[in-house]
Structures are given as C-alpha cells and as structure tokens.
Short mmCIF file of C-alpha atoms in Angstrom, two decimals:
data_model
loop_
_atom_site.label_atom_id
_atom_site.label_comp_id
_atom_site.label_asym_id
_atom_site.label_seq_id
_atom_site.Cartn_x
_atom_site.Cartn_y
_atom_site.Cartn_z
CA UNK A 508 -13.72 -11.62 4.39
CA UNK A 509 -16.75 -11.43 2.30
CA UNK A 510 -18.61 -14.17 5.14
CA UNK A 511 -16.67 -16.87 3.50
CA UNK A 512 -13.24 -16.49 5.79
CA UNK A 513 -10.56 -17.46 3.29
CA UNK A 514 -8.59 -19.13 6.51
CA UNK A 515 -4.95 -19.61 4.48
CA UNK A 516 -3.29 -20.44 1.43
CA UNK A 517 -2.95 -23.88 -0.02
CA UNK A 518 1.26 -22.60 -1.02
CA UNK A 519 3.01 -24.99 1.80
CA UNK A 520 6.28 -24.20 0.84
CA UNK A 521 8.04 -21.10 2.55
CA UNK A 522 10.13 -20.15 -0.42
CA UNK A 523 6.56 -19.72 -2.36
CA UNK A 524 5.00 -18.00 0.44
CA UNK A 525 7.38 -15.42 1.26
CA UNK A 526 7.13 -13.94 -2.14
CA UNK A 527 3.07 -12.79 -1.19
CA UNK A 528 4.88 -10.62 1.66
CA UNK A 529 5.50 -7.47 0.76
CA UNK A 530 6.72 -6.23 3.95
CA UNK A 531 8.50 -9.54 5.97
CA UNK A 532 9.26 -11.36 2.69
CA UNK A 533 12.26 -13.81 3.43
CA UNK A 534 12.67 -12.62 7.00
CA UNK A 535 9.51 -14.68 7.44
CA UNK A 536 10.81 -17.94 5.70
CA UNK A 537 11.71 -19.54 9.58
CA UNK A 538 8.22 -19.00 10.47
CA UNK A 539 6.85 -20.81 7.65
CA UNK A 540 9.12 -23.38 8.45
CA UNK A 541 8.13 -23.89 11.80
CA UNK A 542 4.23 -23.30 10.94
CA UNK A 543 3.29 -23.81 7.71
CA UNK A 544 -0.46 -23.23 5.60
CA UNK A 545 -0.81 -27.64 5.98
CA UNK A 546 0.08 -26.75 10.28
CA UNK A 547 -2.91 -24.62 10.31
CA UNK A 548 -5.31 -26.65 8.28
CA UNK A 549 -3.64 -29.96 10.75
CA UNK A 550 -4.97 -27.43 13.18
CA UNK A 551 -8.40 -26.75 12.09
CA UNK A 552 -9.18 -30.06 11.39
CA UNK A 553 -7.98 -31.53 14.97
CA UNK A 554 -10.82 -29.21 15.77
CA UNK A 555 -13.76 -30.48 13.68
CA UNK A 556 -13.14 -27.95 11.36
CA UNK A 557 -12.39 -29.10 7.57
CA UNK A 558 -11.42 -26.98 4.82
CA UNK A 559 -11.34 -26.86 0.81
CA UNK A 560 -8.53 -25.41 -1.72
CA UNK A 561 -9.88 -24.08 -4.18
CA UNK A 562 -8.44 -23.78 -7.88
CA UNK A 563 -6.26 -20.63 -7.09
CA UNK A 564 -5.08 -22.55 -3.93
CA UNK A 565 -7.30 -20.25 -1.78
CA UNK A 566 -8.21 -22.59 1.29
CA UNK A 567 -11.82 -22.00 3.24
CA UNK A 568 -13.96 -23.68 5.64
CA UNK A 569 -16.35 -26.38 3.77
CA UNK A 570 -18.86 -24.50 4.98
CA UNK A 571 -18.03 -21.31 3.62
CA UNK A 572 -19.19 -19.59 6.71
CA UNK A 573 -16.53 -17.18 8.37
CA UNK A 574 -18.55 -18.16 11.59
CA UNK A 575 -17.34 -21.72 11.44
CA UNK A 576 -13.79 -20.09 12.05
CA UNK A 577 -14.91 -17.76 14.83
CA UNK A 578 -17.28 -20.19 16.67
CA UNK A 579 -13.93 -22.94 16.16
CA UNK A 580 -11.35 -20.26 18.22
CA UNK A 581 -14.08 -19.23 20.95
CA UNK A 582 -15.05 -23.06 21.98
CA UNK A 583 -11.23 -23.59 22.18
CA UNK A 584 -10.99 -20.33 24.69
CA UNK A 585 -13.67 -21.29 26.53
CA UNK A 586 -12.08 -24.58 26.80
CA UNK A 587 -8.91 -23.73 27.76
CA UNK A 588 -10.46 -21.28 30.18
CA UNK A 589 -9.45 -18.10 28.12
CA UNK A 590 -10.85 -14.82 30.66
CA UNK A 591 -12.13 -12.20 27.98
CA UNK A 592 -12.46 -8.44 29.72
CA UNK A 593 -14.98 -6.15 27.49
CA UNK A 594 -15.12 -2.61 26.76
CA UNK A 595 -11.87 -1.65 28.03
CA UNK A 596 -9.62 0.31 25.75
CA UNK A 597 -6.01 0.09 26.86
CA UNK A 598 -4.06 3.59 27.30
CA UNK A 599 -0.57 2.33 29.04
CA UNK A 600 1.81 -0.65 29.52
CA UNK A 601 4.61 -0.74 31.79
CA UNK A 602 7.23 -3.18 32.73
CA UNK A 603 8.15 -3.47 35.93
CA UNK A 604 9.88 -6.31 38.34
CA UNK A 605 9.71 -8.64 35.38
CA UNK A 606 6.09 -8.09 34.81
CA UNK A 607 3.92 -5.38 32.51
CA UNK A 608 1.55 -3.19 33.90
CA UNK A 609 -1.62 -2.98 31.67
CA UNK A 610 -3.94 0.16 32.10
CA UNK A 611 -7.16 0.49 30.52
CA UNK A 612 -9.35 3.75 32.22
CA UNK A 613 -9.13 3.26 36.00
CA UNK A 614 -8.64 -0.46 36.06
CA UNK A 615 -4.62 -2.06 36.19
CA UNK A 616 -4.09 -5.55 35.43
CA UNK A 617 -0.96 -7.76 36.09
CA UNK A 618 0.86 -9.68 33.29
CA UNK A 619 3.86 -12.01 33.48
CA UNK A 620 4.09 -12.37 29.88
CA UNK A 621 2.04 -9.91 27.23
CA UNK A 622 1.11 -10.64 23.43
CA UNK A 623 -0.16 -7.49 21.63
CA UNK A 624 -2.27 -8.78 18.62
CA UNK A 625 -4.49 -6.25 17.93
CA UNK A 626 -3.64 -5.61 14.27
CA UNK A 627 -3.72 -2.21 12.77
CA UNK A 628 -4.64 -0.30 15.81
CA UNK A 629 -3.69 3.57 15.49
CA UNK A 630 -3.93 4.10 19.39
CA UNK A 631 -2.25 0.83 20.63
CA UNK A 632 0.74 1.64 18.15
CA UNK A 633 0.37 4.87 20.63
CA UNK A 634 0.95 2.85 23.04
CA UNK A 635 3.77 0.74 22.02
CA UNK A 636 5.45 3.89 20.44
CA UNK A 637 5.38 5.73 24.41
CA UNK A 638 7.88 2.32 25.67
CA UNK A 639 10.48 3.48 22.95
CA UNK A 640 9.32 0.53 20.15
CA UNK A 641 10.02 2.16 16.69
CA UNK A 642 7.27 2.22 14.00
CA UNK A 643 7.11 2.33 10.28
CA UNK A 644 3.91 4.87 10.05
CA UNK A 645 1.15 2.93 8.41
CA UNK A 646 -0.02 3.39 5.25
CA UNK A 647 -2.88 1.79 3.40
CA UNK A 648 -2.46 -1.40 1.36
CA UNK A 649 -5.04 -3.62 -1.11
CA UNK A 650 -6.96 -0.80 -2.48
CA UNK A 651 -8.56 -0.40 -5.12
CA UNK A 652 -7.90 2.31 -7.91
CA UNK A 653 -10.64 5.30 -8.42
CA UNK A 654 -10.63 6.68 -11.93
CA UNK A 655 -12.88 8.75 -13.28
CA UNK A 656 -13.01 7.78 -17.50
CA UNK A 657 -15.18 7.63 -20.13
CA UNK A 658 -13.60 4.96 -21.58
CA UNK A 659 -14.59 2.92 -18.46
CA UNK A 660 -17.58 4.46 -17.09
CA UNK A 661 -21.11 2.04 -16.79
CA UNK A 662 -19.00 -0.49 -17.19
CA UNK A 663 -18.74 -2.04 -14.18
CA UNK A 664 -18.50 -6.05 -14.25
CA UNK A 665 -16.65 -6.17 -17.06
CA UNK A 666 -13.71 -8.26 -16.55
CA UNK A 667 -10.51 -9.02 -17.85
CA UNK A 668 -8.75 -12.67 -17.82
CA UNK A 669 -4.89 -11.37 -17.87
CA UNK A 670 -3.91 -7.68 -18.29
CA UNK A 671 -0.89 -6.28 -17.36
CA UNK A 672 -0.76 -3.00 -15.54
CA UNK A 673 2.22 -0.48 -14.96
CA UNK A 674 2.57 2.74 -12.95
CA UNK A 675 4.23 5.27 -14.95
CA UNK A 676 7.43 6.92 -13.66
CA UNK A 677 8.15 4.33 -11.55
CA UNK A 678 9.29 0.07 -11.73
CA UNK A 679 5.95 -1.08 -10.11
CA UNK A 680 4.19 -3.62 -12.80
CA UNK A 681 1.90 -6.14 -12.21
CA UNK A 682 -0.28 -9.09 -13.98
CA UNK A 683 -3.19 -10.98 -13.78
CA UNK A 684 -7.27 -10.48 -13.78
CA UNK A 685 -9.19 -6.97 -14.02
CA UNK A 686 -12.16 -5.72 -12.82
CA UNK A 687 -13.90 -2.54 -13.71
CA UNK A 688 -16.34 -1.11 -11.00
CA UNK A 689 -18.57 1.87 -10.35
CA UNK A 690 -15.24 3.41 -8.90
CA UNK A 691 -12.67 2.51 -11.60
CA UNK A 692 -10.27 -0.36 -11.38
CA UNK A 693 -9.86 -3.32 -9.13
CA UNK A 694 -9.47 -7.44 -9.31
CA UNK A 695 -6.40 -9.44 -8.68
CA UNK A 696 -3.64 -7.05 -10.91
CA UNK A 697 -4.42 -4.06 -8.87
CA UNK A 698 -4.37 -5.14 -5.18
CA UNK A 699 -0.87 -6.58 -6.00
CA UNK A 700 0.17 -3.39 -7.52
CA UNK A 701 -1.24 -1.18 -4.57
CA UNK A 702 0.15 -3.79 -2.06
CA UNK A 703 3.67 -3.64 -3.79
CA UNK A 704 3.65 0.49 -4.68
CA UNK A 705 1.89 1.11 -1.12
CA UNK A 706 4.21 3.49 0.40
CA UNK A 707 5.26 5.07 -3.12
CA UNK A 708 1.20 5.10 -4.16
CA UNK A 709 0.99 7.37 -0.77
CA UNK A 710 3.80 9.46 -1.24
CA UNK A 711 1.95 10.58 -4.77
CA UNK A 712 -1.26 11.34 -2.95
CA UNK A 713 -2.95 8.16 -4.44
CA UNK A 714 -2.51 10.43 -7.24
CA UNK A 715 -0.95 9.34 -10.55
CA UNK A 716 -0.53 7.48 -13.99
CA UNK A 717 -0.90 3.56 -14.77
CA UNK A 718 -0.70 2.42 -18.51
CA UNK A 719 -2.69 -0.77 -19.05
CA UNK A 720 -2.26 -3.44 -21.64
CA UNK A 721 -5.47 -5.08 -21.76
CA UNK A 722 -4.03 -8.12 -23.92
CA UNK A 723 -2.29 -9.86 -21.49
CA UNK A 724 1.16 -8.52 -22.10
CA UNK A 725 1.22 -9.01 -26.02
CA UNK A 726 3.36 -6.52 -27.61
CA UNK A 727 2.19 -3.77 -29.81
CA UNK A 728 3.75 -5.04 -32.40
CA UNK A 729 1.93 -8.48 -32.04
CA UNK A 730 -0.95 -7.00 -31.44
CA UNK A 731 -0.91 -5.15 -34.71
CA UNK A 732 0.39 -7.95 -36.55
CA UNK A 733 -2.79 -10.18 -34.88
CA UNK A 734 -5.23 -7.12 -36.35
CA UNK A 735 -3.69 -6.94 -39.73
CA UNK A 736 -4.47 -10.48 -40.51
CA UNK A 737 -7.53 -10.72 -39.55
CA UNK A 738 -8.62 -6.82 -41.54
CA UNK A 739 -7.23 -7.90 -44.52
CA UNK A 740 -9.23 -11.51 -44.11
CA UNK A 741 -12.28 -10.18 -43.04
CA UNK A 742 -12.19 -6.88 -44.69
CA UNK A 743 -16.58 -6.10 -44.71
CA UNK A 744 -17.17 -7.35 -40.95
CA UNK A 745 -18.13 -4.29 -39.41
CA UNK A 746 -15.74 -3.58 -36.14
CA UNK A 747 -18.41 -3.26 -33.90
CA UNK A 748 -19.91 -6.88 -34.06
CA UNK A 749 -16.49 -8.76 -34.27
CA UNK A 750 -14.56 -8.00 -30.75
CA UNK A 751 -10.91 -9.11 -31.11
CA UNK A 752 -8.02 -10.63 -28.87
CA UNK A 753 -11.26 -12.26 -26.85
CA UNK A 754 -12.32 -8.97 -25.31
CA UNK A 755 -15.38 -8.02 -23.67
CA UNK A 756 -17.93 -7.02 -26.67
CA UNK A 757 -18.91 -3.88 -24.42
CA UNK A 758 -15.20 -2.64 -23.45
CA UNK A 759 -14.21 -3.55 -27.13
CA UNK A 760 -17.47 -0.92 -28.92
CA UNK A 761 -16.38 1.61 -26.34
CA UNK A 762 -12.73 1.59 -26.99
CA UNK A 763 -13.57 1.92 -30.94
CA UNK A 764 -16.32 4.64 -30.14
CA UNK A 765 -13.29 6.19 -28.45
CA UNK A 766 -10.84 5.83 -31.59
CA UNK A 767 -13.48 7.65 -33.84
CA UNK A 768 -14.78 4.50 -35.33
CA UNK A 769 -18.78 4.32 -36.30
CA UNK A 770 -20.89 1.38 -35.75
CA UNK A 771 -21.32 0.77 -39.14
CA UNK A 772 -17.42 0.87 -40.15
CA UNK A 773 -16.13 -2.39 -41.80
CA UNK A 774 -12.65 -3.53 -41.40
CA UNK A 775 -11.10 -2.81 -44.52
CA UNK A 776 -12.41 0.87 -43.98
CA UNK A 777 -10.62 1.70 -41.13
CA UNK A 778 -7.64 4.30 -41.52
CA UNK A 779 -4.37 3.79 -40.43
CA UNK A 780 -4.58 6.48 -37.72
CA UNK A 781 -7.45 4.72 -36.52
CA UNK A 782 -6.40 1.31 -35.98
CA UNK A 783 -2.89 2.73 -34.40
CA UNK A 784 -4.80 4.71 -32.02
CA UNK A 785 -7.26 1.27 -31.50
CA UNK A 786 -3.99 -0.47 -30.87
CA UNK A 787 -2.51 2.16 -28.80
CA UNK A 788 -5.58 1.78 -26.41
CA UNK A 789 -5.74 -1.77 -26.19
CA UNK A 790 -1.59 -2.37 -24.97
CA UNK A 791 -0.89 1.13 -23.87
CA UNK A 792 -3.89 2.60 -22.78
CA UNK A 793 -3.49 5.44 -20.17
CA UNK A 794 -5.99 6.08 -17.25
CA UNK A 795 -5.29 8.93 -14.62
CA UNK A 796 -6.14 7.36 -10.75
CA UNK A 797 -7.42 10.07 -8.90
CA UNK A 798 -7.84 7.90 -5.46
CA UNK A 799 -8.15 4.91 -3.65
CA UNK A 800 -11.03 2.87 -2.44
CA UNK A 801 -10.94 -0.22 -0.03
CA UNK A 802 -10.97 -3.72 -1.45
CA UNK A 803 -15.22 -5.08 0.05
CA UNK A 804 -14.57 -4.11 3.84
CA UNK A 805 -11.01 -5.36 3.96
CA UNK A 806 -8.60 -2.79 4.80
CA UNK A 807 -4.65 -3.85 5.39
CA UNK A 808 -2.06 -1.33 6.59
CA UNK A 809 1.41 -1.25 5.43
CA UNK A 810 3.55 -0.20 8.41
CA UNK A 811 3.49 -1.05 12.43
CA UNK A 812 6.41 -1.79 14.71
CA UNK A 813 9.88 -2.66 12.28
CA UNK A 814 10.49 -6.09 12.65
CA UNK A 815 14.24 -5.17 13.38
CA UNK A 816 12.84 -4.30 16.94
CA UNK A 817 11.36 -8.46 17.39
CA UNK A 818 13.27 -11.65 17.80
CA UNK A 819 11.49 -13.60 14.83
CA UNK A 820 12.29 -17.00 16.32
CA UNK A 821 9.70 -15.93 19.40
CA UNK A 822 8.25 -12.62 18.02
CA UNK A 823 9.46 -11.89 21.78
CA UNK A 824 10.79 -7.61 21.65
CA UNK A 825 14.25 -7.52 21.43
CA UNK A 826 14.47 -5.01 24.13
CA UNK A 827 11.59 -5.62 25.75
CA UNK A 828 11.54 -8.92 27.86
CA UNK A 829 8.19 -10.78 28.01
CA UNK A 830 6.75 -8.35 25.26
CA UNK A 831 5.22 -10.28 22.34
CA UNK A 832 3.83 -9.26 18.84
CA UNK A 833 1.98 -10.44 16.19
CA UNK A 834 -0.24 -10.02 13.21
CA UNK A 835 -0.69 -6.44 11.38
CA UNK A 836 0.99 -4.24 14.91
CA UNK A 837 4.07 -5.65 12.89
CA UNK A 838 5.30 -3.89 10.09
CA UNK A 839 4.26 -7.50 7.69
CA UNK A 840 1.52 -7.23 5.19
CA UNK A 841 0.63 -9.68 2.30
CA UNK A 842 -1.90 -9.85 -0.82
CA UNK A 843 -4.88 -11.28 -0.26
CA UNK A 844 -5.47 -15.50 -0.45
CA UNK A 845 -4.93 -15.96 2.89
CA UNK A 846 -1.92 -14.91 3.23
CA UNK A 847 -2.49 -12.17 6.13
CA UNK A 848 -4.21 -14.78 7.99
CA UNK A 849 -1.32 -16.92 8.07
CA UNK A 850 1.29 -14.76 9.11
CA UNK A 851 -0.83 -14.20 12.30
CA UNK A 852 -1.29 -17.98 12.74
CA UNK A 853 2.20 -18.93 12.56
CA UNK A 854 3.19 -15.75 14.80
CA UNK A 855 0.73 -16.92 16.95
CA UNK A 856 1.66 -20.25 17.19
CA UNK A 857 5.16 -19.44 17.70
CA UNK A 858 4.71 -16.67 20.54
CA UNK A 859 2.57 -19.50 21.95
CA UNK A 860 5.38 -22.18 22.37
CA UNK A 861 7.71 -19.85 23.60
CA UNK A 862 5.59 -18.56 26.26
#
C-alpha cells in the first residue's frame, strides 16, 4: 500500500466497522467481536512491532515501512517452523478419508486441515468452483473514475476538502475529499462510490453519468444566496481574482472560462444567465466517466465464494469439512483505511483457533 502498509483501522467498535464493508457488512459484526482493530495492534506490538493512528484513524507501523509488517509475519513463520513450497501453482483439491488432496503440476501433498487465503485469485476460485463452492463472479472495486473534460483537464492536484458526488439514474451518493488527476477523478468520495456502485458501475460498462456538487453539499439555492451577497457587496472585483465558497483559484477561473465569463469581468457585470450557469456548475456539475482506473497499485475485487457457503464462527465450509477461507477468495470487500486488512486478520485469527 503505497510502502507505508496501512496495517488496520483505529474504529474498535464492530458496529462502526461493519459499515466500511460493502460486501460482509453486519454478517461480519461476530468477527469483530472476537478480533477486533486494538486485537491486531495487541498483536503487532507483542511482536516488537508498534504502530500510529493517524488523524483519520488510519493505523501504520511507526516506521512507515510496509517491510516492518512483512519482515514481522516471516520471523514469526520461521519461528513457528512455517514450511513455505515455491513456484508451485495449485490446479486441484480433493477431499478424501477426512483429508484434502492438494495438486500443484506433478507433485500431491497431504492436508488434514486446509486454509485457502490467496485473495483474489481467478484460477484458485477455478479451483474451489470444480468442488461445487458457489461464487459471486468478481468484479472490480476502489477505482478510480476516467473522464475525459475540459473543465478538468491539466488540472491534476487540485483538490477538494468535501464534495458530494452522485451517479445519475441510480441511489449511489457519496461525500468527502476530491482529487483531480491526469485520468479524471479520484480521492476519498470516489473509491467509496465505486466500492458501493461496484457491481452496478460494471453492469454500465464503467460507463455513465455522476453530477458533482463541489460545495460540500450546499444547496443551489444557498449557494446562490452566498453569491448574491457577496456581487452586490463587491460589485468591481473582477471574478477571476476573487475565488468563492474557498475553491481552488485554478478550478474556480476554469469553471468561469467555462460559463463565458472574461478575465476582466467584474461582479456586478455578470448576467443572470451567467451566474446561474456558474452556479449550476459548481452544485450540479455533470461529468461523463468513460472508464475506470486502479486506485496506486491497489486493486480489490468485489465477488469470491458467497459467504452463505462458510460457517462465520470458524470460516470452516459449510459443506466442506476441514476446508477454510479467508481474506478477498470470500465474497467481503471494504474501502480502503485498513479495513481489507482486517477482515483477513480477524478471519485469520479465527480459522486459526479453530484449527
């Protein structure tokens, strides 16, 4: 995650947790119960590793090195006298006399009990799908949005503290920060919205309408009201050198370049069609997303074995003695903060004491 490793969440309570769950959401309240975000960072530090919450409750190692994490779970392995097996891609499991049968290539191995965490892996969901395990086909999730605008374009870096953001024909709205990039759209707002609308977003073809209020959710009405004031107060300040509502000086001499309104046009010289179209494009302004891009490297899938097929006291298969799964093979996917991570800690820890 960016080198840093944002390890888990500094939410301890289950009832706030569960609502950063898309897919599990209060089926996974139990598990938070049982291992919580305070568990993991117990855990962590039991093993010389300390961590730091950070103002949006994010939690990562002190040293900001995602290598702190790794280097913490392979000295425990070793310890514990964890056998890794290299380059062997698995193609078949079997159960038999109260075992499974593992085959990778030519070799077979023997398992009394088998955890499949190997997150969102097309050709092990193969696998799982040949023993009769039903699967939610994947989609993607946390992506960013690709729009092509000239409202927006060489703007990239210019950010927004609260917008809110809707998709058109549909009940999928979101809040919070904004981001313009290279690409089009991305920061906090969106990678909820594409986390929530995932499976709708890819049933459109990643294809369709948001409408954006770049005024963190005041009305139009407000809005206007706000502008009137401060026109009829300030009527020969030229628009272009006074940027309103706190905006962005750059996104704020586009958007009136895009209204029709000159560099050297005063306030009390704008017309009424152009400060309703100004007003128009700052609370309901309409961008066409023609794509999706991946948030950095991250990449989460939405999808994975239905949870109705796992025992979520164990994450032990319902029908399938001895079978365990956890992290993103499950159909459970969260917005980013940690909360991913966490789901496969507390699976993990679970699965653990049960086997």
């Amino acid at each position: 995650g960016g080198g840093r490793c944002n390890v888990t969440n500094g939410r301890n309570k289950p009832s706030e947790l569960i609502h950063f769950y898309p897919r599990g959401h209060k089926k996974l309240h139990p598990l938070f119960k049982t291992f919580s975000t305070d568990h993991m960072m117990e855990w962590l530090s039991s093993r010389g590793v300390e961590t730091k919450t950070e103002q949006d409750l994010r939690v990562f190692p002190t040293s900001d090195s995602s290598q702190t994490i790794i280097d913490c779970f392979t000295r425990v392995a070793r310890k514990v006298g964890v056998q890794v097996v290299l380059n062997q891609k698995l193609t078949r499991i079997e159960g038999k006399d109260h075992q499974w049968q593992l085959y990778a290539g030519d070799q077979a191995y023997q398992a009394d009990k088998l955890v499949i965490a190997t997150g969102s892996s097309s050709s092990i969901w193969g696998v799982l799908e040949q023993t009769g395990l039903s699967l939610t086909p994947p989609v993607p999730s946390l992506f960013t949005f690709k729009i092509d605008d000239e409202r927006i374009k060489d703007l990239q870096g210019v950010s927004f503290d609260k917008v809110e953001v809707k998709i058109t024909k549909s009940k999928l709205k979101e809040e919070g920060p904004l981001l313009i990039t290279h690409w089009g759209l991305s920061g906090p707002a969106i990678l909820k919205l594409s986390a929530w609308g995932a499976r709708h977003l890819n049933e459109t073809g990643y294809h369709f309408e948001v409408l954006i209020n770049f005024l963190g959710g005041l009305k139009p009405d407000e809005a206007m009201l706000h502008f009137h004031r401060y026109q009829t107060s300030n009527p020969k300040k030229k628009v272009f050198n006074y940027a309103l509502f706190d905006l962005p000086k750059r996104f704020w001499e586009r958007l009136a370049n895009h209204c029709g309104i000159a560099d050297s046009t005063p306030f009390g010289e704008l017309s009424k069609k152009q400060v309703n179209k100004l007003m128009e494009e700052l609370t309901q302004g309409r961008y066409q997303v023609k794509g999706k891009s991946t948030f950095k490297e991250e990449f989460v899938t939405s999808g994975g074995v239905k949870l109705s097929e796992i025992n979520l006291e164990t994450f032990e298969c319902k029908r399938f003695k001895n079978l365990y799964l956890a992290g993103e093979v499950l159909d459970i996917d969260a917005l980013t903060g940690g909360f991913n991570f966490q789901a496969c800690w507390s699976a993990g820890w679970v699965i653990s004491e049960s086997v």
